[in-house]
Amino acid sequence: MIMMTNRQWLLTGAGVLALLLMPLILPNFWLANILGRAMVYGIVALSLTFLAHYGGFVSLAQTMLAGVAGYSVAMMAPTAIPLGPLAMPYGFAIPLAVLAATLAGALVGLIAVNTREIYLLMITLALAVGFSLFAQSNTQWFRGYEGIRNIVGPELFGMPFRTHIVFYYVALIMAVLMYLLVLYVVRTPFGLALQAIRDSARRTSAIGFNVALHRIAAFALAGFIAGWGGVLITFYNIGITPSSIGLWPTVAVLVMAVIGGLGHPLGAFLGALIYAVMDTFASTIIGHDRFNTLIGLVFLTIVLLSPDGVWGMGQRLARGRRRATTRNTATTENAAGEH
């Protein structure tokens, strides 16, 4: 369980304040295409981190759950091209899309509840790829390979959602809310029971907890988180296609989570930021065809040097610095005592 110290809460608050002030410093390109993009994809990676760190199971279905929300909001969007039969205002479409992702998460949990490790990976990967292929082949609702376009989002305060400043602040607010939601849930009785199941499912079951129900509920909560990310990603891309929820996007979310570090919810956003920066600039420098090679090398390097990702590396450096400071202070005090 994560116990945030006062210093960590202070640093978190300072980080959020700095992000709130970024529009005064950075150009619109950085706000939407780097930071905003990192936050919305980080929300999806956060759902994976939640399951992996607190539940003890790595799911590759999180991009699929984000896609369920994305396709749901696209089919109900009043601006969609082509316009679907379920068109309704965004104020109704967005909550219903997140609800669809939550129910889909519970369904994934129900299917995979009795699987572990590699079997869980294979089942969730099969579900993700199967959903992408189904969306590609279905032309009546999902519009096949072309997908659904012109999902621009609602107007907020009289400004289009795709306005850089609006998208950035909405992405920031949702990222902070989902981050705080995870920190809160893991301290509740449900979160503590989930971590106990992660450590020993047999012992937790022996004291009266329903292990299967807790796991299904964890998948449902992860679907809720991924659903918000999927809605915002659909607005960011101004639509959704089967290729945006296919195999590579599924692997990309896993790469983000692992690079950032699965040991803390903040790692999901760190990994998404690193990925967004590399995807934006590396492809123009070394070519898009070589980007996959570059991100693969970065992934392997971080995993080999720091299995718990960038967050874990930063934690070790911080502990080493504190120990060094403590030793220097003790040496200084001893030297002063001798004189």
XYZ file of C-alpha atoms in Angstrom:
339
model
C 0.000 0.000 0.000
C 1.211 3.509 -0.830
C 1.483 5.816 2.153
C 2.036 9.354 0.955
C 4.114 11.443 3.352
C 3.522 15.143 3.880
C 6.565 15.864 1.745
C 5.214 13.723 -1.100
C 1.814 15.400 -0.912
C 3.581 18.775 -1.016
C 5.577 17.733 -4.073
C 2.419 16.418 -5.716
C 0.636 19.706 -5.094
C 3.610 21.634 -6.447
C 3.620 19.449 -9.562
C -0.088 20.025 -10.186
C 0.378 23.770 -9.672
C 3.240 23.775 -12.180
C 1.054 21.959 -14.714
C -1.735 24.484 -14.139
C 0.686 27.274 -15.046
C 2.111 25.557 -18.134
C -0.243 27.360 -20.569
C 1.476 30.593 -19.549
C 4.867 29.175 -20.541
C 4.531 26.582 -23.286
C 3.176 26.975 -26.827
C -0.056 25.283 -27.860
C 1.798 22.462 -29.607
C 3.345 21.309 -26.328
C 0.100 21.714 -24.418
C -2.011 19.495 -26.665
C 0.376 17.189 -28.506
C 2.847 16.465 -25.703
C 1.451 17.127 -22.230
C -2.242 16.734 -23.049
C -1.608 13.599 -25.077
C 0.595 12.153 -22.329
C -2.111 12.729 -19.729
C -4.955 11.083 -21.655
C -2.868 8.055 -22.612
C -1.466 8.045 -19.088
C -4.998 7.548 -17.762
C -5.278 4.305 -19.750
C -1.825 3.238 -18.561
C -2.920 4.089 -15.003
C -5.706 1.519 -15.244
C -3.099 -1.111 -16.139
C -0.802 0.021 -13.316
C -3.679 -0.228 -10.837
C -4.366 -3.842 -11.792
C -0.710 -4.835 -11.971
C 0.541 -3.226 -8.756
C -2.432 -3.640 -6.443
C -4.144 -6.662 -7.957
C -1.096 -8.592 -9.064
C -2.307 -9.232 -12.608
C -1.208 -7.570 -15.839
C -4.061 -7.043 -18.277
C -3.563 -6.303 -21.971
C -7.253 -5.475 -22.409
C -7.029 -1.874 -21.201
C -6.745 -0.404 -24.694
C -9.795 -2.463 -25.643
C -11.734 -0.990 -22.702
C -10.673 2.494 -23.755
C -11.854 1.563 -27.246
C -15.237 0.461 -25.917
C -15.689 3.932 -24.409
C -14.320 5.578 -27.542
C -16.640 3.733 -29.902
C -19.583 4.234 -27.547
C -19.163 7.991 -27.405
C -18.541 8.067 -31.173
C -21.757 6.188 -31.948
C -23.724 8.563 -29.723
C -21.937 11.801 -30.655
C -24.201 14.453 -32.240
C -21.342 15.576 -34.524
C -20.298 12.121 -35.779
C -19.669 11.444 -39.455
C -21.570 9.366 -40.369
C -24.220 10.199 -37.792
C -25.342 7.139 -35.862
C -28.898 6.195 -34.864
C -28.060 6.714 -31.170
C -27.101 10.380 -31.512
C -27.577 12.379 -28.325
C -25.918 15.358 -26.587
C -22.362 14.844 -25.350
C -23.567 15.388 -21.788
C -25.378 12.046 -21.990
C -23.016 10.284 -24.386
C -19.880 10.665 -22.251
C -21.222 9.121 -19.004
C -22.859 6.288 -20.961
C -19.573 5.603 -22.752
C -17.693 5.397 -19.446
C -20.434 3.121 -18.087
C -20.009 0.852 -21.126
C -16.257 0.626 -20.456
C -16.908 -0.158 -16.789
C -19.291 -2.990 -17.669
C -16.846 -4.254 -20.295
C -14.127 -4.247 -17.631
C -16.329 -6.339 -15.346
C -16.962 -8.745 -18.236
C -13.228 -9.081 -18.891
C -12.714 -9.738 -15.191
C -15.439 -12.373 -15.234
C -13.791 -14.137 -18.175
C -10.250 -13.939 -16.796
C -10.995 -14.281 -13.074
C -9.486 -17.745 -12.711
C -6.388 -17.194 -14.854
C -2.901 -16.092 -13.793
C 0.321 -14.766 -15.301
C 0.884 -15.839 -18.921
C -2.642 -17.249 -19.253
C -4.132 -13.946 -18.125
C -1.920 -12.094 -20.603
C -2.983 -14.344 -23.462
C -6.705 -14.155 -22.658
C -6.734 -10.373 -22.320
C -4.586 -9.993 -25.459
C -6.970 -12.237 -27.374
C -9.928 -10.139 -26.213
C -8.171 -6.926 -27.259
C -7.219 -8.181 -30.721
C -10.616 -9.803 -31.187
C -12.425 -6.552 -30.419
C -10.230 -4.656 -32.880
C -10.933 -7.200 -35.637
C -14.649 -7.131 -34.837
C -14.696 -3.336 -35.123
C -12.861 -3.583 -38.436
C -15.328 -6.074 -39.886
C -18.506 -4.433 -38.560
C -19.740 -1.700 -40.888
C -23.220 -1.103 -39.498
C -22.225 0.203 -36.052
C -18.443 0.569 -36.054
C -18.135 1.700 -39.702
C -15.444 -0.839 -40.491
C -11.898 0.120 -41.333
C -12.660 3.846 -41.740
C -14.148 4.173 -38.282
C -16.195 7.114 -37.061
C -14.962 10.666 -37.601
C -15.587 14.232 -36.406
C -15.884 13.384 -32.703
C -14.946 16.884 -31.586
C -16.326 16.851 -28.057
C -18.659 19.300 -26.326
C -18.242 23.033 -26.083
C -17.066 24.251 -22.679
C -17.511 27.863 -21.580
C -18.399 28.766 -25.148
C -15.163 27.340 -26.562
C -14.748 24.187 -28.688
C -13.337 21.213 -26.806
C -10.509 20.937 -29.317
C -9.226 24.376 -28.312
C -5.729 23.731 -26.967
C -6.321 25.361 -23.603
C -9.667 23.594 -23.057
C -8.358 20.154 -23.987
C -5.248 20.614 -21.849
C -7.089 21.611 -18.700
C -9.759 18.913 -19.084
C -7.033 16.300 -19.587
C -5.178 17.628 -16.535
C -8.286 17.618 -14.339
C -9.237 14.083 -15.351
C -5.667 12.808 -14.908
C -5.497 14.277 -11.392
C -8.937 12.912 -10.492
C -8.107 9.389 -11.698
C -4.746 9.527 -9.906
C -6.389 10.589 -6.643
C -9.108 7.971 -7.133
C -6.504 5.204 -7.243
C -4.714 6.575 -4.167
C -8.029 6.687 -2.319
C -9.283 3.254 -3.387
C -6.124 1.436 -2.333
C -6.630 2.701 1.235
C -10.244 1.558 1.451
C -11.232 -1.895 2.769
C -11.718 -2.984 -0.839
C -8.225 -1.834 -1.802
C -6.628 -3.465 1.237
C -8.444 -6.722 0.514
C -7.303 -6.559 -3.117
C -3.685 -6.197 -2.021
C -4.112 -9.079 0.409
C -5.424 -11.197 -2.474
C -2.381 -10.187 -4.491
C -0.078 -11.394 -1.712
C -1.959 -14.609 -0.918
C -5.331 -15.386 -2.465
C -5.690 -18.597 -0.461
C -5.193 -16.942 2.920
C -7.495 -14.060 2.004
C -10.198 -16.510 0.944
C -9.730 -18.454 4.191
C -10.636 -15.418 6.307
C -13.884 -14.899 4.433
C -13.203 -12.622 1.441
C -14.698 -13.386 -1.953
C -11.549 -13.433 -4.095
C -13.317 -13.730 -7.450
C -15.719 -10.867 -6.721
C -12.887 -8.572 -5.662
C -10.964 -9.320 -8.852
C -14.000 -8.674 -11.030
C -14.627 -5.397 -9.194
C -10.969 -4.423 -9.741
C -11.343 -5.009 -13.481
C -14.544 -2.954 -13.469
C -12.789 -0.058 -11.725
C -9.897 -0.328 -14.181
C -12.468 -0.203 -16.982
C -13.952 2.958 -15.468
C -10.513 4.606 -15.452
C -9.627 3.406 -18.954
C -13.043 4.569 -20.161
C -12.302 8.185 -19.313
C -8.983 7.883 -21.091
C -10.693 6.346 -24.127
C -13.231 9.173 -24.371
C -10.514 11.838 -24.202
C -8.298 9.963 -26.692
C -11.240 9.845 -29.120
C -11.674 13.600 -28.757
C -7.929 14.083 -29.210
C -7.894 12.023 -32.419
C -11.228 13.556 -33.569
C -12.540 10.045 -34.130
C -11.754 6.387 -33.678
C -10.715 3.551 -35.998
C -9.906 -0.136 -35.440
C -6.193 0.612 -35.922
C -6.244 2.932 -32.899
C -7.167 0.031 -30.620
C -5.231 -2.724 -32.369
C -2.203 -4.740 -31.317
C 0.408 -1.967 -31.382
C -1.640 0.545 -29.318
C -2.246 -2.296 -26.839
C 1.475 -2.957 -26.539
C 2.202 0.785 -26.415
C 0.117 1.211 -23.252
C 2.028 -1.665 -21.637
C 5.323 -0.024 -22.663
C 4.218 3.283 -21.107
C 3.313 1.627 -17.821
C 6.541 -0.393 -17.602
C 8.820 2.490 -18.623
C 7.243 4.791 -16.049
C 7.182 2.139 -13.353
C 4.452 -0.213 -12.187
C 5.235 0.458 -8.534
C 3.374 3.766 -8.291
C 0.375 5.328 -10.089
C 2.491 8.313 -11.095
C 4.669 5.994 -13.173
C 1.893 5.633 -15.757
C 2.012 9.346 -16.541
C 5.816 9.482 -16.535
C 5.920 6.630 -19.033
C 3.236 8.224 -21.199
C 5.155 11.517 -21.221
C 8.399 9.797 -22.258
C 6.547 7.890 -24.969
C 4.789 11.029 -26.273
C 8.049 12.977 -26.474
C 9.827 10.152 -28.279
C 6.927 9.498 -30.643
C 6.690 13.196 -31.521
C 10.347 14.024 -32.061
C 12.186 10.759 -32.669
C 10.048 9.857 -35.688
C 11.005 13.133 -37.398
C 14.718 12.698 -36.645
C 15.334 9.015 -37.314
C 12.229 8.210 -39.345
C 8.919 6.655 -38.369
C 10.003 3.199 -39.529
C 12.780 3.221 -36.940
C 10.717 4.572 -34.063
C 9.623 1.095 -32.995
C 13.282 0.049 -32.832
C 14.149 3.094 -30.730
C 11.301 2.669 -28.249
C 12.146 -1.017 -28.008
C 15.769 -0.222 -27.125
C 14.672 2.340 -24.541
C 12.233 -0.193 -23.092
C 14.914 -2.888 -22.791
C 17.451 -0.459 -21.320
C 15.093 0.773 -18.616
C 13.909 -2.741 -17.766
C 17.501 -3.984 -17.439
C 18.792 -0.993 -15.455
C 15.650 -0.372 -13.421
C 12.983 -3.110 -13.440
C 10.635 -0.774 -11.565
C 10.936 1.920 -14.243
C 11.777 5.590 -14.130
C 9.803 6.077 -10.916
C 11.792 3.367 -9.145
C 15.052 4.791 -10.464
C 14.134 8.206 -9.111
C 13.211 6.711 -5.741
C 16.573 4.947 -5.459
C 18.461 8.101 -6.381
C 16.490 10.076 -3.804
C 17.210 7.490 -1.082
C 20.889 7.471 -1.995
C 21.008 11.248 -1.781
C 19.316 11.229 1.629
C 21.781 8.627 2.925
C 24.695 10.654 1.605
C 23.336 13.788 3.274
C 22.870 11.891 6.547
C 26.450 10.585 6.433
C 27.847 14.041 5.689
C 25.850 15.539 8.534
C 27.039 12.837 10.946
C 30.670 13.326 9.838
C 30.405 17.068 10.341
C 28.902 16.631 13.819
C 31.605 14.138 14.828
C 34.318 16.469 13.607
C 32.780 19.368 15.535
C 32.556 17.207 18.687
C 36.256 16.305 18.487
C 37.210 19.967 18.443
